[in-house]
mmCIF file of C-alpha atoms and ligand atoms in Angstrom:
data_model
loop_
_atom_site.group_PDB
_atom_site.id
_atom_site.type_symbol
_atom_site.label_atom_id
_atom_site.label_comp_id
_atom_site.label_asym_id
_atom_site.label_seq_id
_atom_site.Cartn_x
_atom_site.Cartn_y
_atom_site.Cartn_z
ATOM 1 C CA MET A 1 -96.210 74.168 22.004
ATOM 2 C CA LYS A 2 -92.971 73.969 23.229
ATOM 3 C CA SER A 3 -92.291 77.538 21.812
ATOM 4 C CA ASN A 4 -94.308 78.610 23.818
ATOM 5 C CA LEU A 5 -93.542 76.858 27.333
ATOM 6 C CA PHE A 6 -89.698 78.888 26.103
ATOM 7 C CA THR A 7 -91.174 81.884 25.934
ATOM 8 C CA LYS A 8 -93.667 81.461 28.947
ATOM 9 C CA ILE A 9 -90.092 81.132 31.429
ATOM 10 C CA ASN A 10 -88.023 83.880 29.402
ATOM 11 C CA ILE A 11 -85.047 81.231 28.245
ATOM 12 C CA ASP A 12 -83.653 81.930 24.919
ATOM 13 C CA PRO A 13 -83.359 77.692 23.567
ATOM 14 C CA ALA A 14 -80.351 78.384 21.415
ATOM 15 C CA LYS A 15 -78.300 79.350 24.510
ATOM 16 C CA LEU A 16 -79.418 76.881 26.203
ATOM 17 C CA PRO A 17 -76.197 75.132 28.105
ATOM 18 C CA GLY A 18 -75.867 71.878 26.365
ATOM 19 C CA HIS A 19 -74.514 70.323 30.011
ATOM 20 C CA VAL A 20 -75.237 71.111 33.226
ATOM 21 C CA ALA A 21 -73.619 69.715 35.892
ATOM 22 C CA ILE A 22 -74.650 69.609 39.541
ATOM 23 C CA ILE A 23 -73.276 69.069 43.098
ATOM 24 C CA MET A 24 -75.965 68.641 45.108
ATOM 25 C CA ASP A 25 -75.268 69.240 48.897
ATOM 26 C CA GLY A 26 -76.892 70.242 51.677
ATOM 27 C CA ASN A 27 -79.545 67.718 52.572
ATOM 28 C CA GLY A 28 -78.079 66.490 56.221
ATOM 29 C CA ARG A 29 -78.551 70.517 57.411
ATOM 30 C CA TRP A 30 -81.763 70.694 55.973
ATOM 31 C CA ALA A 31 -83.147 67.726 57.580
ATOM 32 C CA LYS A 32 -81.201 68.918 60.608
ATOM 33 C CA LYS A 33 -82.989 71.959 60.961
ATOM 34 C CA LYS A 34 -86.175 70.676 60.592
ATOM 35 C CA LEU A 35 -84.738 68.157 63.705
ATOM 36 C CA ARG A 36 -85.012 65.374 61.827
ATOM 37 C CA ASN A 37 -81.902 62.856 60.566
ATOM 38 C CA ARG A 38 -80.200 63.358 57.891
ATOM 39 C CA VAL A 39 -81.456 60.555 56.076
ATOM 40 C CA PHE A 40 -85.008 62.583 55.618
ATOM 41 C CA GLY A 41 -82.555 65.036 54.060
ATOM 42 C CA HIS A 42 -81.367 61.950 51.643
ATOM 43 C CA GLU A 43 -85.382 61.172 51.029
ATOM 44 C CA LYS A 44 -86.633 64.804 50.282
ATOM 45 C CA GLY A 45 -83.057 65.274 48.020
ATOM 46 C CA ALA A 46 -84.509 62.461 46.312
ATOM 47 C CA GLU A 47 -87.239 64.034 45.197
ATOM 48 C CA THR A 48 -85.372 67.249 44.075
ATOM 49 C CA VAL A 49 -83.608 65.128 41.648
ATOM 50 C CA ARG A 50 -86.502 63.718 40.141
ATOM 51 C CA GLU A 51 -87.662 67.319 39.928
ATOM 52 C CA VAL A 52 -84.319 68.361 38.128
ATOM 53 C CA ILE A 53 -84.019 65.559 35.483
ATOM 54 C CA THR A 54 -87.273 66.418 34.326
ATOM 55 C CA THR A 55 -86.783 70.107 33.890
ATOM 56 C CA CYS A 56 -83.026 69.272 31.917
ATOM 57 C CA ARG A 57 -85.876 66.698 29.918
ATOM 58 C CA GLU A 58 -88.381 68.796 29.317
ATOM 59 C CA LEU A 59 -85.735 72.155 28.261
ATOM 60 C CA LYS A 60 -83.767 69.568 26.207
ATOM 61 C CA ILE A 61 -81.154 70.298 28.045
ATOM 62 C CA LYS A 62 -78.679 67.325 26.710
ATOM 63 C CA ILE A 63 -76.235 66.186 29.516
ATOM 64 C CA LEU A 64 -76.997 66.372 33.520
ATOM 65 C CA THR A 65 -73.874 65.137 35.271
ATOM 66 C CA LEU A 66 -75.165 65.102 38.696
ATOM 67 C CA TYR A 67 -72.882 64.568 41.780
ATOM 68 C CA ALA A 68 -74.538 62.054 44.277
ATOM 69 C CA PHE A 69 -71.632 60.123 46.546
ATOM 70 C CA SER A 70 -68.171 61.084 46.216
ATOM 71 C CA THR A 71 -64.899 59.410 47.029
ATOM 72 C CA GLU A 72 -64.745 61.189 49.978
ATOM 73 C CA ASN A 73 -67.701 60.369 51.197
ATOM 74 C CA TRP A 74 -67.176 56.782 51.960
ATOM 75 C CA SER A 75 -65.494 58.130 55.300
ATOM 76 C CA ARG A 76 -69.129 58.847 56.583
ATOM 77 C CA PRO A 77 -70.524 56.767 59.428
ATOM 78 C CA GLU A 78 -70.883 53.361 57.660
ATOM 79 C CA LYS A 79 -75.122 53.856 58.926
ATOM 80 C CA GLU A 80 -75.102 56.741 56.584
ATOM 81 C CA VAL A 81 -73.491 55.231 53.824
ATOM 82 C CA ASN A 82 -75.362 52.228 53.968
ATOM 83 C CA THR A 83 -78.403 54.290 54.108
ATOM 84 C CA LEU A 84 -76.883 55.977 50.508
ATOM 85 C CA MET A 85 -76.687 53.135 49.007
ATOM 86 C CA LYS A 86 -80.083 51.798 49.737
ATOM 87 C CA LEU A 87 -81.764 54.906 48.510
ATOM 88 C CA LEU A 88 -79.936 54.395 45.544
ATOM 89 C CA LYS A 89 -81.503 51.404 44.870
ATOM 90 C CA LYS A 90 -84.641 52.480 46.157
ATOM 91 C CA PHE A 91 -84.095 55.504 43.056
ATOM 92 C CA ILE A 92 -83.017 53.667 40.139
ATOM 93 C CA ARG A 93 -85.078 50.694 40.939
ATOM 94 C CA SER A 94 -88.381 53.129 40.688
ATOM 95 C CA GLU A 95 -87.329 55.512 37.649
ATOM 96 C CA LYS A 96 -85.408 53.601 35.205
ATOM 97 C CA ASP A 97 -88.674 52.878 33.278
ATOM 98 C CA GLU A 98 -89.998 56.626 33.004
ATOM 99 C CA LEU A 99 -86.040 57.336 32.457
ATOM 100 C CA HIS A 100 -86.640 55.233 29.711
ATOM 101 C CA ASN A 101 -89.796 56.545 28.921
ATOM 102 C CA LYS A 102 -88.324 60.201 28.353
ATOM 103 C CA SER A 103 -85.572 58.528 26.214
ATOM 104 C CA ILE A 104 -83.030 59.533 29.071
ATOM 105 C CA LYS A 105 -79.930 56.928 29.010
ATOM 106 C CA LEU A 106 -78.804 56.455 32.673
ATOM 107 C CA ASN A 107 -74.511 56.582 32.835
ATOM 108 C CA VAL A 108 -72.246 55.874 35.899
ATOM 109 C CA ILE A 109 -68.776 58.147 36.566
ATOM 110 C CA GLY A 110 -66.986 57.027 39.239
ATOM 111 C CA GLN A 111 -66.275 53.751 41.044
ATOM 112 C CA LYS A 112 -68.641 51.839 40.254
ATOM 113 C CA GLU A 113 -66.866 49.004 41.652
ATOM 114 C CA ARG A 114 -66.727 49.713 45.217
ATOM 115 C CA LEU A 115 -70.556 49.716 44.697
ATOM 116 C CA PRO A 116 -72.614 47.098 46.868
ATOM 117 C CA ILE A 117 -73.177 44.214 44.595
ATOM 118 C CA ASP A 118 -77.311 44.393 44.637
ATOM 119 C CA VAL A 119 -76.829 48.444 44.035
ATOM 120 C CA ILE A 120 -74.495 47.139 40.652
ATOM 121 C CA GLU A 121 -76.853 44.788 39.780
ATOM 122 C CA GLU A 122 -79.836 47.787 40.242
ATOM 123 C CA LEU A 123 -77.699 49.919 38.513
ATOM 124 C CA ASP A 124 -76.883 48.066 35.116
ATOM 125 C CA LEU A 125 -80.323 47.281 34.833
ATOM 126 C CA ALA A 126 -81.269 50.722 34.584
ATOM 127 C CA ILE A 127 -78.044 51.070 31.727
ATOM 128 C CA GLU A 128 -79.215 48.142 29.892
ATOM 129 C CA GLN A 129 -82.806 49.418 29.560
ATOM 130 C CA THR A 130 -82.131 53.168 28.114
ATOM 131 C CA LYS A 131 -78.335 52.292 26.392
ATOM 132 C CA ASP A 132 -80.107 53.349 23.375
ATOM 133 C CA ASN A 133 -82.019 56.445 24.450
ATOM 134 C CA THR A 134 -81.187 59.625 22.680
ATOM 135 C CA ALA A 135 -82.951 62.005 23.961
ATOM 136 C CA MET A 136 -80.628 63.348 27.303
ATOM 137 C CA VAL A 137 -78.008 61.535 29.473
ATOM 138 C CA LEU A 138 -78.142 61.041 32.630
ATOM 139 C CA ASN A 139 -74.292 61.185 34.510
ATOM 140 C CA LEU A 140 -74.496 59.489 38.178
ATOM 141 C CA ALA A 141 -71.412 60.254 39.751
ATOM 142 C CA LEU A 142 -70.814 57.546 42.150
ATOM 143 C CA SER A 143 -67.657 56.900 44.401
ATOM 144 C CA TYR A 144 -66.774 59.706 42.300
ATOM 145 C CA GLY A 145 -63.622 62.205 42.891
ATOM 146 C CA ALA A 146 -61.553 63.688 40.772
ATOM 147 C CA ARG A 147 -58.414 62.884 41.740
ATOM 148 C CA GLU A 148 -59.048 59.116 41.544
ATOM 149 C CA GLU A 149 -60.356 59.706 37.777
ATOM 150 C CA ILE A 150 -56.880 61.529 36.962
ATOM 151 C CA THR A 151 -55.045 59.089 38.301
ATOM 152 C CA ARG A 152 -56.604 56.545 36.535
ATOM 153 C CA ALA A 153 -56.232 58.120 33.298
ATOM 154 C CA VAL A 154 -52.913 58.571 33.809
ATOM 155 C CA ARG A 155 -52.077 55.231 35.353
ATOM 156 C CA LYS A 156 -53.633 53.531 32.143
ATOM 157 C CA ILE A 157 -51.915 56.036 29.654
ATOM 158 C CA ALA A 158 -48.603 55.054 31.438
ATOM 159 C CA TYR A 159 -49.266 51.333 30.879
ATOM 160 C CA GLU A 160 -50.479 51.686 27.197
ATOM 161 C CA ALA A 161 -47.012 53.805 26.313
ATOM 162 C CA LYS A 162 -45.317 51.051 28.055
ATOM 163 C CA GLN A 163 -47.149 48.276 25.990
ATOM 164 C CA GLY A 164 -45.685 50.654 23.021
ATOM 165 C CA LYS A 165 -49.811 51.248 21.632
ATOM 166 C CA LEU A 166 -48.258 55.524 22.230
ATOM 167 C CA PHE A 167 -46.237 57.452 22.075
ATOM 168 C CA PRO A 168 -45.051 59.970 25.525
ATOM 169 C CA GLU A 169 -44.886 62.517 22.324
ATOM 170 C CA ASP A 170 -48.710 62.033 20.745
ATOM 171 C CA ILE A 171 -50.156 62.749 24.642
ATOM 172 C CA ASP A 172 -52.197 65.954 24.020
ATOM 173 C CA GLU A 173 -55.502 67.178 26.359
ATOM 174 C CA GLU A 174 -57.669 65.286 24.006
ATOM 175 C CA MET A 175 -56.354 62.451 24.318
ATOM 176 C CA VAL A 176 -55.993 62.785 27.996
ATOM 177 C CA SER A 177 -59.938 63.546 28.143
ATOM 178 C CA LYS A 178 -60.515 59.702 26.521
ATOM 179 C CA TYR A 179 -58.988 58.187 29.387
ATOM 180 C CA PHE A 180 -61.893 60.240 31.441
ATOM 181 C CA TYR A 181 -65.392 58.945 33.101
ATOM 182 C CA THR A 182 -66.169 61.236 30.254
ATOM 183 C CA ALA A 183 -64.822 60.404 27.639
ATOM 184 C CA GLY A 184 -66.494 61.863 24.148
ATOM 185 C CA MET A 185 -68.636 64.172 26.518
ATOM 186 C CA PRO A 186 -67.941 68.079 26.266
ATOM 187 C CA ASP A 187 -67.842 69.615 29.603
ATOM 188 C CA PRO A 188 -70.713 71.113 31.530
ATOM 189 C CA ASP A 189 -71.468 74.345 30.453
ATOM 190 C CA LEU A 190 -72.769 75.455 33.757
ATOM 191 C CA LEU A 191 -71.697 73.802 37.040
ATOM 192 C CA ILE A 192 -74.180 74.530 40.073
ATOM 193 C CA ARG A 193 -73.755 73.906 44.207
ATOM 194 C CA THR A 194 -76.300 74.232 46.303
ATOM 195 C CA SER A 195 -76.163 74.594 50.233
ATOM 196 C CA GLY A 196 -73.711 77.655 49.754
ATOM 197 C CA GLU A 197 -70.498 76.176 49.997
ATOM 198 C CA MET A 198 -67.784 78.227 47.673
ATOM 199 C CA ARG A 199 -66.016 75.117 46.876
ATOM 200 C CA VAL A 200 -65.912 72.461 44.313
ATOM 201 C CA SER A 201 -65.075 68.830 47.028
ATOM 202 C CA ASN A 202 -63.234 67.071 43.787
ATOM 203 C CA PHE A 203 -65.870 66.929 41.284
ATOM 204 C CA LEU A 204 -64.774 67.062 37.646
ATOM 205 C CA LEU A 205 -61.750 69.233 38.235
ATOM 206 C CA TRP A 206 -60.662 68.775 34.834
ATOM 207 C CA GLN A 207 -63.896 68.959 32.898
ATOM 208 C CA ILE A 208 -64.684 72.206 34.624
ATOM 209 C CA ALA A 209 -62.019 74.301 33.865
ATOM 210 C CA TYR A 210 -64.353 76.953 31.342
ATOM 211 C CA SER A 211 -67.808 76.078 32.720
ATOM 212 C CA GLU A 212 -69.580 78.737 34.550
ATOM 213 C CA LEU A 213 -70.366 78.587 38.309
ATOM 214 C CA PHE A 214 -73.285 79.609 40.397
ATOM 215 C CA ILE A 215 -73.505 78.793 43.996
ATOM 216 C CA SER A 216 -76.932 78.578 45.715
ATOM 217 C CA GLU A 217 -77.803 79.496 48.990
ATOM 218 C CA THR A 218 -80.334 77.169 48.771
ATOM 219 C CA LEU A 219 -79.957 73.597 50.704
ATOM 220 C CA TRP A 220 -80.661 70.595 48.025
ATOM 221 C CA PRO A 221 -83.883 69.582 49.207
ATOM 222 C CA ASP A 222 -85.479 72.883 48.866
ATOM 223 C CA PHE A 223 -83.988 73.181 45.072
ATOM 224 C CA THR A 224 -87.013 73.634 43.240
ATOM 225 C CA ARG A 225 -87.437 74.052 39.425
ATOM 226 C CA ASP A 226 -88.359 77.804 39.307
ATOM 227 C CA GLU A 227 -84.506 78.773 40.890
ATOM 228 C CA PHE A 228 -83.104 76.245 38.224
ATOM 229 C CA ILE A 229 -84.677 78.151 35.147
ATOM 230 C CA ASN A 230 -83.515 81.335 37.136
ATOM 231 C CA ILE A 231 -79.848 80.123 37.542
ATOM 232 C CA LEU A 232 -80.655 78.840 33.316
ATOM 233 C CA ARG A 233 -81.680 82.799 32.774
ATOM 234 C CA ASP A 234 -78.826 84.162 35.190
ATOM 235 C CA TYR A 235 -76.675 81.853 32.966
ATOM 236 C CA GLN A 236 -77.816 83.043 29.369
ATOM 237 C CA LYS A 237 -76.787 86.490 30.816
ATOM 238 C CA ARG A 238 -72.942 85.996 31.145
ATOM 239 C CA ASP A 239 -70.369 86.309 28.642
ATOM 240 C CA ARG A 240 -67.896 82.963 27.539
ATOM 241 C CA ARG A 241 -64.924 84.358 27.019
ATOM 242 C CA PHE A 242 -62.565 81.410 26.973
ATOM 243 C CA GLY A 243 -59.629 83.294 27.762
ATOM 244 C CA LYS A 244 -60.480 85.647 24.291
ATOM 245 C CA VAL A 245 -61.324 89.530 24.059
ATOM 246 C CA LEU A 246 -65.100 89.602 22.827
ATOM 247 C CA CYS A 247 -65.664 91.459 19.259
ATOM 248 C CA SER A 248 -68.344 94.003 19.759
HETATM 249 C C1 LIG B 1 -75.279 66.277 49.940
HETATM 250 O O1 LIG B 1 -75.698 66.295 51.206
HETATM 251 C C2 LIG B 1 -75.224 64.437 49.631
HETATM 252 C C3 LIG B 1 -74.541 63.505 49.959
HETATM 253 C C4 LIG B 1 -72.944 64.213 49.781
HETATM 254 C C5 LIG B 1 -74.668 62.012 49.404
HETATM 255 P P1 LIG B 1 -75.169 66.428 52.413
HETATM 256 O O2 LIG B 1 -75.429 64.671 53.106
HETATM 257 O O3 LIG B 1 -73.156 66.423 52.241
HETATM 258 O O4 LIG B 1 -75.435 67.188 53.143
HETATM 259 P P2 LIG B 1 -75.102 68.676 54.363
HETATM 260 O O5 LIG B 1 -73.463 68.817 53.179
HETATM 261 O O6 LIG B 1 -73.795 67.500 55.740
HETATM 262 O O7 LIG B 1 -75.976 69.649 54.598
HETATM 263 C C1 LIG B 2 -70.015 67.002 47.839
HETATM 264 O O1 LIG B 2 -70.686 67.447 49.062
HETATM 265 C C2 LIG B 2 -70.025 65.501 47.202
HETATM 266 C C3 LIG B 2 -71.612 65.412 46.843
HETATM 267 C C4 LIG B 2 -72.692 66.254 46.536
HETATM 268 C C5 LIG B 2 -72.100 63.455 46.696
HETATM 269 P P1 LIG B 2 -69.593 67.244 50.425
HETATM 270 O O2 LIG B 2 -71.106 66.977 51.612
HETATM 271 O O3 LIG B 2 -69.137 65.281 50.412
HETATM 272 O O4 LIG B 2 -68.464 68.039 50.487
HETATM 273 P P2 LIG B 2 -68.035 69.125 51.167
HETATM 274 O O5 LIG B 2 -67.438 67.505 52.668
HETATM 275 O O6 LIG B 2 -68.736 70.146 52.222
HETATM 276 O O7 LIG B 2 -66.848 69.339 50.554
HETATM 277 MG MG1 LIG B 3 -72.088 68.262 52.214
#
């Protein structure tokens, strides 16, 4: 049955990315185009999130990391921040059983402690419920900023060095990455950004060193399963050289 699906969509399951990261952008512009307020765009965006999670699970992609709220997004008007937090809580509450049924493990990357207490509680319930799931990991980047992540890692390493728990000469790339929110996970193979913006906006700066980039012009609420599959097909055609010369 499953192999039928891959044949139907012309995807080679052996060449799928193990880790997909997405900068979900364009909710506000989508709503503006429809002469609606930004909240409407965020609500519609949540439906796209559901569809992308389902598609990743179906295709057996092991890790999906979604940029949902950046450290910089705290500077948006208080009303918009509050609405986003409410939507987040509602989303987690309504989706947690479905995530669990699909054997998806929920994980948060970012400053979880900065989120409102009721959102933290809802997240913690879902994290606890899904903690032993093995089919897929869903990383939600919340109050996430790569510079904060790197700074936090440096601070922890410095502290441990000061305590004599590690020696500066032992610090290598592998060790540094263990201090990130993404510790233990492979780097994203594919990074998608919607809404046509050609920037990474402080997302996973270290981890995307060799990710394949894909910028879609589509605004996030209009992003579909079909477009996602097209991107995966495009990804499969890329030569990932990692700085080396490919032997032919
Ligand atoms: C992405 O959509 C969602 C978040 C950043 C929370 P935006 O809200 O950034 O929408 P645009 O970029 O203003 O269209
Ligand atoms: C990036 O989008 C953050 C998220 C998608 C959560 P932004 O809309 O905040 O980024 P900029 O302001 O366009 O760089
Ligand atoms: Mg934006």
